[in-house]
PDB file of C-alpha atoms in Angstrom:
ATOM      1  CA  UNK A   1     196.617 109.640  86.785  1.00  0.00           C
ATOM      2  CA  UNK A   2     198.318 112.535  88.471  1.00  0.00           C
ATOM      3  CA  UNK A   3     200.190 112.107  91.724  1.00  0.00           C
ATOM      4  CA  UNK A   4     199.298 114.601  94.381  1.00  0.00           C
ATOM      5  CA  UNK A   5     200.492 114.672  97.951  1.00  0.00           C
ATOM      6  CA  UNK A   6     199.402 115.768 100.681  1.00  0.00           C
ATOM      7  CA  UNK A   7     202.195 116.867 103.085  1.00  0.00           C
ATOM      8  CA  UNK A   8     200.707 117.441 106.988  1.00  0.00           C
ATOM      9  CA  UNK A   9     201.155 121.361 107.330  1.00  0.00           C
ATOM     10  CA  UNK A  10     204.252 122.549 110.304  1.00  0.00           C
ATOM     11  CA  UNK A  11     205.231 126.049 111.526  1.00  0.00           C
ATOM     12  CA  UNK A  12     207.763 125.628 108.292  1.00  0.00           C
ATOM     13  CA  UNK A  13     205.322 126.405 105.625  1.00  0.00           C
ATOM     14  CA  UNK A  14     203.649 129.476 107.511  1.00  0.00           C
ATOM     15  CA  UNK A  15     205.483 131.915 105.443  1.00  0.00           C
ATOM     16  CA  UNK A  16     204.551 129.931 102.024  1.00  0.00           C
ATOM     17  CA  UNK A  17     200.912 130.227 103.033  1.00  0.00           C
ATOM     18  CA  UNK A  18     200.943 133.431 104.311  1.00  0.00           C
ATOM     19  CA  UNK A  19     202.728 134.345 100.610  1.00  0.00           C
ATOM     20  CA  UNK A  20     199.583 132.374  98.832  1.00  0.00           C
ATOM     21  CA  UNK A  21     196.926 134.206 101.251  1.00  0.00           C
ATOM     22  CA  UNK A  22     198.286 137.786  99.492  1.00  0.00           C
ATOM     23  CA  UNK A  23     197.832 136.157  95.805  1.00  0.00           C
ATOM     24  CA  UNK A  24     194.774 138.350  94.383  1.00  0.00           C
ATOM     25  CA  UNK A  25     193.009 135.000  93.240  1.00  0.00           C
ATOM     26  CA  UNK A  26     193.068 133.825  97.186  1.00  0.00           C
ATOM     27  CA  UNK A  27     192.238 136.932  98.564  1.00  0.00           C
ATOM     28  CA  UNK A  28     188.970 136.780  96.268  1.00  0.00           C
ATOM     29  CA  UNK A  29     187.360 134.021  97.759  1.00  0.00           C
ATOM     30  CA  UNK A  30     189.433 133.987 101.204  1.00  0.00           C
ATOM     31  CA  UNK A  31     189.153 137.589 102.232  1.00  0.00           C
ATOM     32  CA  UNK A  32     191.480 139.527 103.995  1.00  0.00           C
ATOM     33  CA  UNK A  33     194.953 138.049 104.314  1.00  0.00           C
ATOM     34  CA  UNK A  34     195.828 139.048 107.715  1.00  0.00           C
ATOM     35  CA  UNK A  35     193.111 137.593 109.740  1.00  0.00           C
ATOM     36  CA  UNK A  36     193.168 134.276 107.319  1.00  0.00           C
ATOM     37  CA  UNK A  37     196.801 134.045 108.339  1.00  0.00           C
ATOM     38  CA  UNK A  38     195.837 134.070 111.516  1.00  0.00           C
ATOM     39  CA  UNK A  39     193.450 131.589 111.494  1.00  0.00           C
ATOM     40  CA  UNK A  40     195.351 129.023 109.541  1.00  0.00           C
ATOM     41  CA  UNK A  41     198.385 129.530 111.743  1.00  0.00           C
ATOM     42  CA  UNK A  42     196.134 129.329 114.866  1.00  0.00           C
ATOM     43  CA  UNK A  43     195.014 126.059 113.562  1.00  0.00           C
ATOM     44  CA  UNK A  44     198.212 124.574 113.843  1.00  0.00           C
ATOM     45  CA  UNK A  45     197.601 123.472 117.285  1.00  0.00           C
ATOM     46  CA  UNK A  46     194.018 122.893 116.798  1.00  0.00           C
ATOM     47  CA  UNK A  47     194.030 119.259 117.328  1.00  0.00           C
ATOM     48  CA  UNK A  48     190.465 118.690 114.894  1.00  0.00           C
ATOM     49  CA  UNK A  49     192.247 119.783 112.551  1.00  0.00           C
ATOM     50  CA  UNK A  50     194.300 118.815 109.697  1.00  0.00           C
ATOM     51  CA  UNK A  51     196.343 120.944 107.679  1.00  0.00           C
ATOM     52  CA  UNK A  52     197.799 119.851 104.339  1.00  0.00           C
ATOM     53  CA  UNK A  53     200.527 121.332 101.539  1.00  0.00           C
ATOM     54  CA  UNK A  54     199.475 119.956  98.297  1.00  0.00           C
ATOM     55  CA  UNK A  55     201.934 118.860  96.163  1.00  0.00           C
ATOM     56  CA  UNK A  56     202.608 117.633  92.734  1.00  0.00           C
ATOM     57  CA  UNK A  57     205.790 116.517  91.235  1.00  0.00           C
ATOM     58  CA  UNK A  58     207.791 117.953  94.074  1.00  0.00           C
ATOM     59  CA  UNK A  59     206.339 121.550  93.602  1.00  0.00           C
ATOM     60  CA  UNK A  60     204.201 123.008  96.755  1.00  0.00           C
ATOM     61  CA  UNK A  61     200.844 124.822  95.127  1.00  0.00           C
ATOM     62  CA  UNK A  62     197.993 124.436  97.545  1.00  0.00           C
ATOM     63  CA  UNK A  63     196.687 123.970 100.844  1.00  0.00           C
ATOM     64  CA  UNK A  64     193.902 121.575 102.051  1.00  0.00           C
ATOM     65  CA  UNK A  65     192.462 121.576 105.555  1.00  0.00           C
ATOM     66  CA  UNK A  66     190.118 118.691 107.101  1.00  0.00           C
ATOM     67  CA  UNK A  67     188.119 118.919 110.102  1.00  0.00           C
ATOM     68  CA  UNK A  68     185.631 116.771 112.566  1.00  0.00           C
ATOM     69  CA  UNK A  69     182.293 118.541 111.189  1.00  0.00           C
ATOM     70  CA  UNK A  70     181.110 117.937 114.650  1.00  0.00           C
ATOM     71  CA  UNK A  71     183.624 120.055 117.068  1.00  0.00           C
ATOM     72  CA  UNK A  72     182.875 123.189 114.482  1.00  0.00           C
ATOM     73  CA  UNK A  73     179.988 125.268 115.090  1.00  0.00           C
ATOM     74  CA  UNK A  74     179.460 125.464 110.924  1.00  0.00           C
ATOM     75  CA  UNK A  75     175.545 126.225 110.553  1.00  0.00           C
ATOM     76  CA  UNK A  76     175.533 122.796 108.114  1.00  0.00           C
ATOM     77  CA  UNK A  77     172.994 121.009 109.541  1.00  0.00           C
ATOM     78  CA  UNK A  78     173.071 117.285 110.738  1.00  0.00           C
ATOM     79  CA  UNK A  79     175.414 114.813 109.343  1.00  0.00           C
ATOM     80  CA  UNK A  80     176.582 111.053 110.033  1.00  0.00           C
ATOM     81  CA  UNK A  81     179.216 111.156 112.900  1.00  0.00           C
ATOM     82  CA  UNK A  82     183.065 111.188 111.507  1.00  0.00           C
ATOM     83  CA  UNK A  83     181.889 113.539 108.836  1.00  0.00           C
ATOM     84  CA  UNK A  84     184.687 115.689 107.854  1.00  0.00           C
ATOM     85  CA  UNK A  85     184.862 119.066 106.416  1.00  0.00           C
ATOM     86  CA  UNK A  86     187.179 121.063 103.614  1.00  0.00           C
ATOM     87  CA  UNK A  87     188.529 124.266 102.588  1.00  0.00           C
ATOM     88  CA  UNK A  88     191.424 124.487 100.134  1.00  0.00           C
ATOM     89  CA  UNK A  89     193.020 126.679  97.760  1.00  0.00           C
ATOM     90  CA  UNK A  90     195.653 126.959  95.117  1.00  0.00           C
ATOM     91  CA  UNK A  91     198.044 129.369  95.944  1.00  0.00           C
ATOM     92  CA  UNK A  92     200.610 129.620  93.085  1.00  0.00           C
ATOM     93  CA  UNK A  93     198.933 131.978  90.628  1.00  0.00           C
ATOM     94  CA  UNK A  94     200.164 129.406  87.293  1.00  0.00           C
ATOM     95  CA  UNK A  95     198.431 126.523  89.110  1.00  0.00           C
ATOM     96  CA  UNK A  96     194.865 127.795  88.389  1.00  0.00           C
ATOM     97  CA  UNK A  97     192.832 127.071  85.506  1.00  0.00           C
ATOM     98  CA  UNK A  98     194.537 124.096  84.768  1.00  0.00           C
ATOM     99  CA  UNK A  99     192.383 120.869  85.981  1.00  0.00           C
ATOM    100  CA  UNK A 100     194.256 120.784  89.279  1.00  0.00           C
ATOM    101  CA  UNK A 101     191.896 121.809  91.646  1.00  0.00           C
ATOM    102  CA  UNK A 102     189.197 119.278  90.686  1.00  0.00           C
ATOM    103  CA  UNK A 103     191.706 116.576  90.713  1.00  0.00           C
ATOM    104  CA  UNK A 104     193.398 117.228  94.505  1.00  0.00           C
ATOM    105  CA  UNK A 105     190.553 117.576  95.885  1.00  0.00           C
ATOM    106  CA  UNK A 106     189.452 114.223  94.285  1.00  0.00           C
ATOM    107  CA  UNK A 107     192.268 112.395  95.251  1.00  0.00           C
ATOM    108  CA  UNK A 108     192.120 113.800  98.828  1.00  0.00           C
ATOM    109  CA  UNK A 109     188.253 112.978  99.384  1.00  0.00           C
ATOM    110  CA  UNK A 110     188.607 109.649  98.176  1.00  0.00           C
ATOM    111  CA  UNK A 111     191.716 108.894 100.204  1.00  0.00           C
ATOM    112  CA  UNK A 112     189.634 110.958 103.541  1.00  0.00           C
ATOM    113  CA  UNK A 113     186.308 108.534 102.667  1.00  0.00           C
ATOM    114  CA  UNK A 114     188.628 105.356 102.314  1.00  0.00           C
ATOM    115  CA  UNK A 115     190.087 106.289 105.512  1.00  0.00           C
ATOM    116  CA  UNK A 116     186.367 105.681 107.360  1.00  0.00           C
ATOM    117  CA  UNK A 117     185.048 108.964 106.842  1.00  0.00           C
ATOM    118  CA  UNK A 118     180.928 108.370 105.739  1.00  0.00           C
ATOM    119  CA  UNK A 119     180.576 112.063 104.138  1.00  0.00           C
ATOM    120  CA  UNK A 120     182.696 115.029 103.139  1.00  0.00           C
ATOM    121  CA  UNK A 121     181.119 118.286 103.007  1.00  0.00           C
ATOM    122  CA  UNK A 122     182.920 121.735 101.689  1.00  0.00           C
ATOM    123  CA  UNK A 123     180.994 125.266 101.659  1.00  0.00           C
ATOM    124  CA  UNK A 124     181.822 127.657  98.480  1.00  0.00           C
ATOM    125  CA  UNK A 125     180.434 130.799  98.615  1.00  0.00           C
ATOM    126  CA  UNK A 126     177.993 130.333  95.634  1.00  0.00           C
ATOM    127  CA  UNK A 127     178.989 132.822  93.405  1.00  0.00           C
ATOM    128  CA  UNK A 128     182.497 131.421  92.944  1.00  0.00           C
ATOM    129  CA  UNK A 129     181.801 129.272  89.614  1.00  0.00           C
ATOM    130  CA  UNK A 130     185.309 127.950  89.711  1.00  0.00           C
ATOM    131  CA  UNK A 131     185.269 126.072  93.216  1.00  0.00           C
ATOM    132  CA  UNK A 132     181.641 124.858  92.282  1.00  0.00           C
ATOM    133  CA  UNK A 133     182.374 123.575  89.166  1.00  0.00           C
ATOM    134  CA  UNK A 134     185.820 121.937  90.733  1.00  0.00           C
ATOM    135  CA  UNK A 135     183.775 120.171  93.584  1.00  0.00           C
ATOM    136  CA  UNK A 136     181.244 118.737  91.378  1.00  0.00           C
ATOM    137  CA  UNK A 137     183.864 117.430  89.042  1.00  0.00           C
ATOM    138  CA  UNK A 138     185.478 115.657  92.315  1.00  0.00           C
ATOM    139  CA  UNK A 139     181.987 114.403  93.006  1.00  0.00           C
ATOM    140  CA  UNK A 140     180.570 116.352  95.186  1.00  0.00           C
ATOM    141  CA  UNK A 141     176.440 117.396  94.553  1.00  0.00           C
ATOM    142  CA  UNK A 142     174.976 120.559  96.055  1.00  0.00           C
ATOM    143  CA  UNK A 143     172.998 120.105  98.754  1.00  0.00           C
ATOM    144  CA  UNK A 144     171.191 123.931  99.002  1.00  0.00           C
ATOM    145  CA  UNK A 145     172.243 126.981 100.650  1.00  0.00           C
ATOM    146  CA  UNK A 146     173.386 127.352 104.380  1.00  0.00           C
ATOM    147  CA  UNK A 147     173.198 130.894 106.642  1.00  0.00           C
ATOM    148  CA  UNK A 148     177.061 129.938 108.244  1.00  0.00           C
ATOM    149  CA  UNK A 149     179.366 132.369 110.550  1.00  0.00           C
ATOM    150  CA  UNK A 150     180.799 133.641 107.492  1.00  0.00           C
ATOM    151  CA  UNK A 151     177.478 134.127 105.611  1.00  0.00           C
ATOM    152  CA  UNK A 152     175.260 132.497 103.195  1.00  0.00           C
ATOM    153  CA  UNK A 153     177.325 129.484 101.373  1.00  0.00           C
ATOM    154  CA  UNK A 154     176.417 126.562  98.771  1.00  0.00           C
ATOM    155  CA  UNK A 155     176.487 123.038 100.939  1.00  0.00           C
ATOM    156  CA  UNK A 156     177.976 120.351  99.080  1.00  0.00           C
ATOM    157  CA  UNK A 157     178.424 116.717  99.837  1.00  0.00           C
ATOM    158  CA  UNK A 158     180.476 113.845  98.596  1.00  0.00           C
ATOM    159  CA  UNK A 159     179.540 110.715 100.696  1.00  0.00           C
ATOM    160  CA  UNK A 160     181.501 107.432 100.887  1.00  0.00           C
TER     161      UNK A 160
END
């Protein structure tokens, strides 16, 4: 099995993410760079949430955040208390396509449920084939569409 880490995100790796925000493949699914930069970087300080540089091998390629479903306004519906949300991307461009995604975000979510979390819940816009396909390979099922701030998304779930 592949080691990933997950390395808690500082003020060091803003310029890293902000370099993965402007990849084309981020941008996609993420949307404009700018205001994403300033959200993740905003989140620094946020303290329900965690921030994560993904790892393998030594090499930096992704970013994972995790956050108390409950202090988010998210449009997800009810869930157990401790229930913890995602978002996560691959930033470096040779990373993709290559089983990764599936796999870090396995290894995270089990690690997060082991950790006393009853339910993980991620929301990919439902057109993007690439993050569905990589949550339900790290066991997450889809739980039906949600109307959320940022628009109509695919609810999926992965409980403990």
């Amino acid at each position: 099995m592949t080691a990933y880490s997950f390395r808690p995100m500082t003020a060091a790796d803003l310029p890293l993410v902000q370099r993965w925000l402007q990849q084309p493949h981020v941008v996609e699914w993420w949307g404009d760079p700018d205001e994403q930069y300033r959200l993740v970087s905003g989140d620094l300080d946020e303290a329900a949430m965690d921030q994560f540089i993904v790892s393998i091998g030594g090499r930096d390629f992704g970013y994972i955040q995790c956050y108390d479903l409950s202090d988010w306004n998210s449009g997800f519906g009810a869930h157990p208390k401790g229930t913890r949300g995602i978002d996560q991307f691959i930033g470096e461009p040779d990373m993709v396509d290559r089983g990764h995604g599936s796999a870090f975000i396995r290894a995270f979510i089990e690690r997060t449920l082991a950790n006393g979390a009853p339910r993980v819940v991620t929301d990919p816009d439902p057109v993007n084939a690439r993050a569905v396909r990589a949550y339900e390979k790290a066991g997450f099922a889809r739980a039906g569409l949600v109307d959320t701030p940022d628009g109509i998304a695919l609810l999926m779930v992965r409980d403990a």
